[in-house]
Amino acid sequence: DKKIVIVWADRRKTKLNERFNENENGLGRAEHLRRKAEVNQIRRRTDINPNLHLITAGAIPQNPSELILSDRFEQLLKYLDKEFDYIIIETAPVSAVTDAYIVSKFCDATLYIIRQGLTRRGDIKLLEDNLKIRGLHNAAVIFNAVKLKTGGKYGYGYGYGYGFQENGVVKKFKKNELTNN
């Protein structure tokens, strides 16, 4: 029963409406930030769930990063924060453009999604290097579409243990190996 809005902030691939079978009326985030549309004109309820709303990217502007840097973008997020329980902002990959770094300061968490077989290892290395320089707020990585190797074992388990480092060597003990010494 949570209200969720997805804000499509990727200016290169503006196909969020197609993914949700929504009709695009030409108005989106870009038009709102350029003061050509109000929030109620760009916000759409999906057919998937009455609590899921979308704000598409709209027309691709000449200055997309400047629009995200504007006070109007922050005002939009503050308005949405009052109306929705969760706001998901989808941006271009962090290695492609700077939008994710700009938007990250407004977010509680920044999720970097890696899809097995599609995300290049070089992109992951670039992400690591960029995080050291610029940083993303509360960054985490999600591994998507991970496939197990054929013939591998599958299972689960639980437990805890204790360990320490001595002379550069990590030593670990399971609970049943600990003594009172």
Short mmCIF file of C-alpha atoms in Angstrom, two decimals:
data_model
loop_
_atom_site.label_atom_id
_atom_site.label_comp_id
_atom_site.label_asym_id
_atom_site.label_seq_id
_atom_site.Cartn_x
_atom_site.Cartn_y
_atom_site.Cartn_z
CA ASP A 1 0.00 0.00 0.00
CA LYS A 2 2.99 2.32 -0.36
CA LYS A 3 2.82 5.11 -2.90
CA ILE A 4 5.77 5.05 -5.29
CA VAL A 5 6.83 7.40 -8.07
CA ILE A 6 9.53 6.63 -10.62
CA VAL A 7 11.22 9.71 -12.04
CA TRP A 8 12.93 8.99 -15.35
CA ALA A 9 16.02 11.18 -15.42
CA ASP A 10 17.97 9.40 -18.16
CA ARG A 11 18.02 11.90 -21.00
CA ARG A 12 19.43 9.44 -23.53
CA LYS A 13 16.87 6.63 -23.25
CA THR A 14 13.44 8.12 -22.65
CA LYS A 15 11.46 4.89 -22.98
CA LEU A 16 10.03 4.54 -19.48
CA ASN A 17 6.51 5.08 -20.81
CA GLU A 18 6.90 2.16 -23.24
CA ARG A 19 8.06 -0.17 -20.47
CA PHE A 20 4.87 0.58 -18.53
CA ASN A 21 2.59 0.76 -21.61
CA GLU A 22 1.88 4.41 -20.93
CA ASN A 23 0.86 6.93 -23.54
CA GLU A 24 3.31 9.80 -23.69
CA ASN A 25 1.63 13.20 -23.87
CA GLY A 26 4.94 14.92 -24.57
CA LEU A 27 5.18 16.40 -21.09
CA GLY A 28 7.70 15.15 -18.55
CA ARG A 29 10.37 16.16 -16.10
CA ALA A 30 12.15 18.41 -18.60
CA GLU A 31 9.02 20.45 -19.30
CA HIS A 32 8.35 20.88 -15.59
CA LEU A 33 11.92 22.02 -14.92
CA ARG A 34 11.64 24.53 -17.80
CA ARG A 35 8.36 25.83 -16.29
CA LYS A 36 6.27 24.58 -19.20
CA ALA A 37 4.22 22.08 -17.14
CA GLU A 38 3.04 21.59 -13.58
CA VAL A 39 3.55 18.38 -11.58
CA ASN A 40 -0.05 17.24 -12.07
CA GLN A 41 0.52 17.40 -15.86
CA ILE A 42 3.65 15.24 -15.84
CA ARG A 43 2.68 12.68 -13.18
CA ARG A 44 0.92 9.55 -14.45
CA ARG A 45 -0.65 6.65 -12.59
CA THR A 46 0.25 3.26 -14.09
CA ASP A 47 -2.12 0.46 -15.05
CA ILE A 48 0.12 -1.97 -13.14
CA ASN A 49 -0.76 -0.64 -9.69
CA PRO A 50 -2.81 2.39 -8.62
CA ASN A 51 -0.04 3.33 -6.16
CA LEU A 52 2.69 3.35 -8.81
CA HIS A 53 3.17 6.66 -10.63
CA LEU A 54 5.61 7.74 -13.34
CA ILE A 55 7.24 10.96 -14.37
CA THR A 56 8.82 10.46 -17.77
CA ALA A 57 11.79 12.43 -19.06
CA GLY A 58 9.85 14.47 -21.59
CA ALA A 59 11.58 16.15 -24.51
CA ILE A 60 15.35 15.88 -24.55
CA PRO A 61 16.63 19.37 -23.66
CA GLN A 62 19.85 20.98 -24.83
CA ASN A 63 21.00 21.49 -21.23
CA PRO A 64 19.81 18.44 -19.23
CA SER A 65 22.47 18.62 -16.51
CA GLU A 66 21.74 22.30 -15.94
CA LEU A 67 18.06 21.47 -15.45
CA ILE A 68 18.90 18.89 -12.79
CA LEU A 69 21.16 21.45 -11.08
CA SER A 70 18.28 23.96 -10.94
CA ASP A 71 16.37 24.81 -7.77
CA ARG A 72 13.23 23.63 -9.54
CA PHE A 73 14.50 20.01 -9.53
CA GLU A 74 15.04 20.13 -5.77
CA GLN A 75 11.56 21.67 -5.35
CA LEU A 76 10.08 18.84 -7.44
CA LEU A 77 11.72 16.24 -5.20
CA LYS A 78 10.49 17.99 -2.04
CA TYR A 79 6.94 18.03 -3.43
CA LEU A 80 7.15 14.34 -4.38
CA ASP A 81 8.55 13.49 -0.94
CA LYS A 82 5.35 14.83 0.65
CA GLU A 83 3.10 12.93 -1.78
CA PHE A 84 4.89 9.55 -2.00
CA ASP A 85 6.42 6.99 0.34
CA TYR A 86 9.22 6.15 -2.12
CA ILE A 87 10.81 8.11 -4.96
CA ILE A 88 12.92 6.16 -7.45
CA ILE A 89 15.06 8.28 -9.75
CA GLU A 90 16.44 6.42 -12.75
CA THR A 91 19.49 8.04 -14.35
CA ALA A 92 22.04 7.21 -17.00
CA PRO A 93 24.89 4.98 -15.83
CA VAL A 94 27.44 6.85 -13.73
CA SER A 95 30.21 6.24 -16.22
CA ALA A 96 28.26 7.77 -19.11
CA VAL A 97 27.24 11.18 -17.76
CA THR A 98 27.40 13.16 -14.52
CA ASP A 99 23.65 13.17 -13.80
CA ALA A 100 23.84 10.33 -11.26
CA TYR A 101 26.42 12.25 -9.24
CA ILE A 102 24.24 15.37 -9.29
CA VAL A 103 21.06 13.50 -8.30
CA SER A 104 22.82 11.38 -5.65
CA LYS A 105 23.00 14.24 -3.14
CA PHE A 106 19.17 14.25 -2.98
CA CYS A 107 18.89 10.49 -2.41
CA ASP A 108 18.83 8.31 0.68
CA ALA A 109 20.65 5.61 -1.29
CA THR A 110 22.29 5.29 -4.70
CA LEU A 111 21.99 1.88 -6.33
CA TYR A 112 24.27 0.82 -9.16
CA ILE A 113 22.74 -2.10 -11.04
CA ILE A 114 25.11 -4.54 -12.72
CA ARG A 115 23.61 -7.09 -15.09
CA GLN A 116 25.59 -10.27 -15.58
CA GLY A 117 26.70 -10.65 -19.16
CA LEU A 118 25.88 -7.04 -20.12
CA THR A 119 27.81 -4.75 -17.79
CA ARG A 120 31.42 -4.59 -18.91
CA ARG A 121 34.16 -5.11 -16.34
CA GLY A 122 35.73 -1.84 -17.49
CA ASP A 123 32.54 -0.01 -16.46
CA ILE A 124 32.79 -1.50 -12.97
CA LYS A 125 36.42 -0.39 -12.71
CA LEU A 126 35.43 3.09 -13.91
CA LEU A 127 32.69 3.19 -11.25
CA GLU A 128 35.23 2.25 -8.58
CA ASP A 129 37.65 4.97 -9.74
CA ASN A 130 34.86 7.57 -9.90
CA LEU A 131 33.64 6.70 -6.41
CA LYS A 132 37.09 7.48 -5.05
CA ILE A 133 37.07 10.89 -6.76
CA ARG A 134 33.48 12.10 -6.59
CA GLY A 135 31.48 9.65 -4.54
CA LEU A 136 27.83 8.72 -4.55
CA HIS A 137 25.66 9.11 -1.49
CA ASN A 138 25.19 5.79 0.35
CA ALA A 139 26.19 3.76 -2.72
CA ALA A 140 25.37 0.07 -3.11
CA VAL A 141 25.63 -2.42 -5.96
CA ILE A 142 22.86 -4.75 -7.13
CA PHE A 143 23.82 -7.78 -9.21
CA ASN A 144 20.97 -8.52 -11.60
CA ALA A 145 20.27 -11.66 -13.66
CA VAL A 146 23.05 -13.68 -12.04
CA LYS A 147 23.22 -17.23 -13.38
CA LEU A 148 24.81 -20.10 -11.51
CA LYS A 149 27.39 -22.17 -13.34
CA THR A 150 26.15 -25.53 -14.55
CA GLY A 151 27.02 -28.35 -12.22
CA GLY A 152 27.51 -25.98 -9.31
CA LYS A 153 26.05 -26.59 -5.89
CA TYR A 154 23.14 -24.60 -4.56
CA GLY A 155 22.29 -24.21 -0.91
CA TYR A 156 22.07 -21.94 2.05
CA GLY A 157 23.32 -21.79 5.58
CA TYR A 158 23.69 -19.67 8.64
CA GLY A 159 26.08 -19.09 11.47
CA TYR A 160 28.62 -16.68 12.86
CA GLY A 161 32.20 -16.70 13.91
CA TYR A 162 35.13 -14.72 15.26
CA GLY A 163 38.42 -13.80 13.69
CA PHE A 164 41.51 -11.65 14.03
CA GLN A 165 44.63 -10.70 12.13
CA GLU A 166 48.06 -11.73 13.35
CA ASN A 167 51.25 -10.80 11.47
CA GLY A 168 49.24 -9.98 8.35
CA VAL A 169 47.45 -13.35 8.35
CA VAL A 170 43.69 -13.47 8.95
CA LYS A 171 42.69 -16.22 11.36
CA LYS A 172 39.06 -17.24 11.67
CA PHE A 173 37.33 -19.45 14.17
CA LYS A 174 33.84 -20.90 14.16
CA LYS A 175 31.82 -20.56 17.34
CA ASN A 176 32.38 -24.19 18.40
CA GLU A 177 36.18 -23.72 18.09
CA LEU A 178 36.35 -20.89 20.62
CA THR A 179 37.52 -21.62 24.14
CA ASN A 180 37.64 -19.57 27.31
CA ASN A 181 41.46 -19.17 27.04
#
